[in-house]
Amino acid sequence: MKYLFDFILAVSLNGFSYYIASLILRNGLPFWQALIIGFSVVSLGALTEAFGGPMWLIVLVPFPVGMFLLYSFLNVTIPQWFLTYIITLAIYTVIHIPMSYFFNFHSLIPAWKLS
């Protein structure tokens, strides 16, 4: 049950970072599309971990999928997409720090444990 809760929390926080970055740049990414990206990215990371992949691969595998889905959903120029993705990563990192440090939740970036 804890794994399911952590999975849903990771999907939500990941999708939230895509959604907020889109709002900041006024790209208009609907929340349901942000959740699809979050679900895809977290699922790929979880599958890579389940198959016994090394930590660097668990972190690396979701990147191209998240980037591709964001580009597909946004339908903007490449520089605008890239800026949205960079802001998403910054928000993602800012969310990860308190979640890892205060709540011992490492599912966002498993290799980067702060507590």
Short mmCIF file of C-alpha atoms in Angstrom, two decimals:
data_model
loop_
_atom_site.label_atom_id
_atom_site.label_comp_id
_atom_site.label_asym_id
_atom_site.label_seq_id
_atom_site.Cartn_x
_atom_site.Cartn_y
_atom_site.Cartn_z
CA MET A 1 0.00 0.00 0.00
CA LYS A 2 2.86 2.39 0.79
CA TYR A 3 4.37 1.78 -2.66
CA LEU A 4 1.07 2.71 -4.34
CA PHE A 5 0.79 5.87 -2.25
CA ASP A 6 4.40 6.82 -3.06
CA PHE A 7 3.81 6.12 -6.75
CA ILE A 8 0.69 8.32 -6.85
CA LEU A 9 2.49 11.05 -4.91
CA ALA A 10 5.48 10.93 -7.28
CA VAL A 11 3.19 11.09 -10.35
CA SER A 12 1.28 14.02 -8.84
CA LEU A 13 4.36 16.02 -7.88
CA ASN A 14 6.05 15.30 -11.20
CA GLY A 15 2.95 16.32 -13.15
CA PHE A 16 2.60 19.39 -10.95
CA SER A 17 6.11 20.53 -11.90
CA TYR A 18 5.28 20.28 -15.62
CA TYR A 19 2.00 22.10 -15.08
CA ILE A 20 3.53 24.96 -13.06
CA ALA A 21 6.33 25.45 -15.61
CA SER A 22 3.71 25.65 -18.33
CA LEU A 23 1.75 28.22 -16.33
CA ILE A 24 4.84 30.34 -15.74
CA LEU A 25 5.50 30.57 -19.47
CA ARG A 26 1.80 30.72 -20.38
CA ASN A 27 2.03 27.66 -22.62
CA GLY A 28 -1.34 26.34 -21.53
CA LEU A 29 -0.54 22.71 -20.78
CA PRO A 30 -3.74 21.17 -19.36
CA PHE A 31 -3.32 19.46 -16.00
CA TRP A 32 -4.40 16.08 -17.39
CA GLN A 33 -1.57 16.22 -19.95
CA ALA A 34 0.89 17.12 -17.20
CA LEU A 35 -0.33 14.08 -15.27
CA ILE A 36 0.16 11.87 -18.34
CA ILE A 37 3.76 13.07 -18.54
CA GLY A 38 4.21 12.53 -14.79
CA PHE A 39 2.72 9.04 -14.99
CA SER A 40 4.92 8.09 -17.95
CA VAL A 41 8.12 9.41 -16.41
CA VAL A 42 7.53 7.87 -12.97
CA SER A 43 6.39 4.55 -14.48
CA LEU A 44 9.51 4.28 -16.62
CA GLY A 45 11.72 5.03 -13.63
CA ALA A 46 9.85 2.43 -11.55
CA LEU A 47 10.09 -0.19 -14.31
CA THR A 48 13.80 0.44 -14.74
CA GLU A 49 14.23 0.02 -11.00
CA ALA A 50 12.08 -3.14 -10.97
CA PHE A 51 14.27 -4.70 -13.66
CA GLY A 52 17.33 -4.03 -11.52
CA GLY A 53 18.79 -1.16 -13.52
CA PRO A 54 21.60 0.87 -11.99
CA MET A 55 20.68 4.14 -10.31
CA TRP A 56 22.09 6.29 -13.14
CA LEU A 57 19.83 4.47 -15.62
CA ILE A 58 16.78 4.84 -13.35
CA VAL A 59 17.34 8.59 -13.40
CA LEU A 60 18.29 8.80 -17.10
CA VAL A 61 15.60 6.65 -18.78
CA PRO A 62 12.60 8.94 -18.06
CA PHE A 63 14.23 12.10 -19.46
CA PRO A 64 13.69 11.51 -23.21
CA VAL A 65 10.10 10.39 -22.67
CA GLY A 66 9.26 13.45 -20.57
CA MET A 67 10.95 15.70 -23.10
CA PHE A 68 9.13 14.11 -26.05
CA LEU A 69 5.71 14.18 -24.39
CA LEU A 70 6.15 17.79 -23.31
CA TYR A 71 7.13 18.76 -26.85
CA SER A 72 4.17 16.85 -28.30
CA PHE A 73 1.62 18.34 -25.92
CA LEU A 74 2.87 21.93 -25.96
CA ASN A 75 3.06 22.38 -29.73
CA VAL A 76 5.44 25.35 -29.42
CA THR A 77 8.82 26.25 -30.87
CA ILE A 78 11.88 24.31 -29.76
CA PRO A 79 13.36 27.20 -27.73
CA GLN A 80 10.03 27.68 -25.92
CA TRP A 81 9.77 23.94 -25.27
CA PHE A 82 13.34 23.77 -23.99
CA LEU A 83 12.80 26.72 -21.64
CA THR A 84 9.64 25.06 -20.33
CA TYR A 85 11.57 21.85 -19.75
CA ILE A 86 14.41 23.65 -17.92
CA ILE A 87 11.91 25.41 -15.66
CA THR A 88 10.19 22.07 -15.06
CA LEU A 89 13.49 20.54 -13.93
CA ALA A 90 14.14 23.49 -11.61
CA ILE A 91 10.69 23.18 -10.05
CA TYR A 92 11.14 19.41 -9.83
CA THR A 93 14.42 19.89 -7.96
CA VAL A 94 12.91 22.47 -5.59
CA ILE A 95 10.05 20.08 -4.81
CA HIS A 96 12.47 17.18 -4.31
CA ILE A 97 14.61 18.91 -1.69
CA PRO A 98 11.95 19.33 1.06
CA MET A 99 10.23 16.04 0.15
CA SER A 100 13.48 14.14 0.55
CA TYR A 101 14.85 16.03 3.51
CA PHE A 102 11.76 16.45 5.69
CA PHE A 103 9.57 13.53 4.62
CA ASN A 104 12.23 10.95 3.66
CA PHE A 105 10.51 10.61 0.25
CA HIS A 106 13.03 9.72 -2.45
CA SER A 107 10.79 8.54 -5.27
CA LEU A 108 11.20 11.76 -7.25
CA ILE A 109 14.95 11.39 -7.69
CA PRO A 110 15.90 8.04 -6.12
CA ALA A 111 19.65 8.47 -6.53
CA TRP A 112 19.62 11.85 -4.80
CA LYS A 113 18.82 11.12 -1.15
CA LEU A 114 19.15 14.19 1.03
CA SER A 115 18.20 12.74 4.40
#
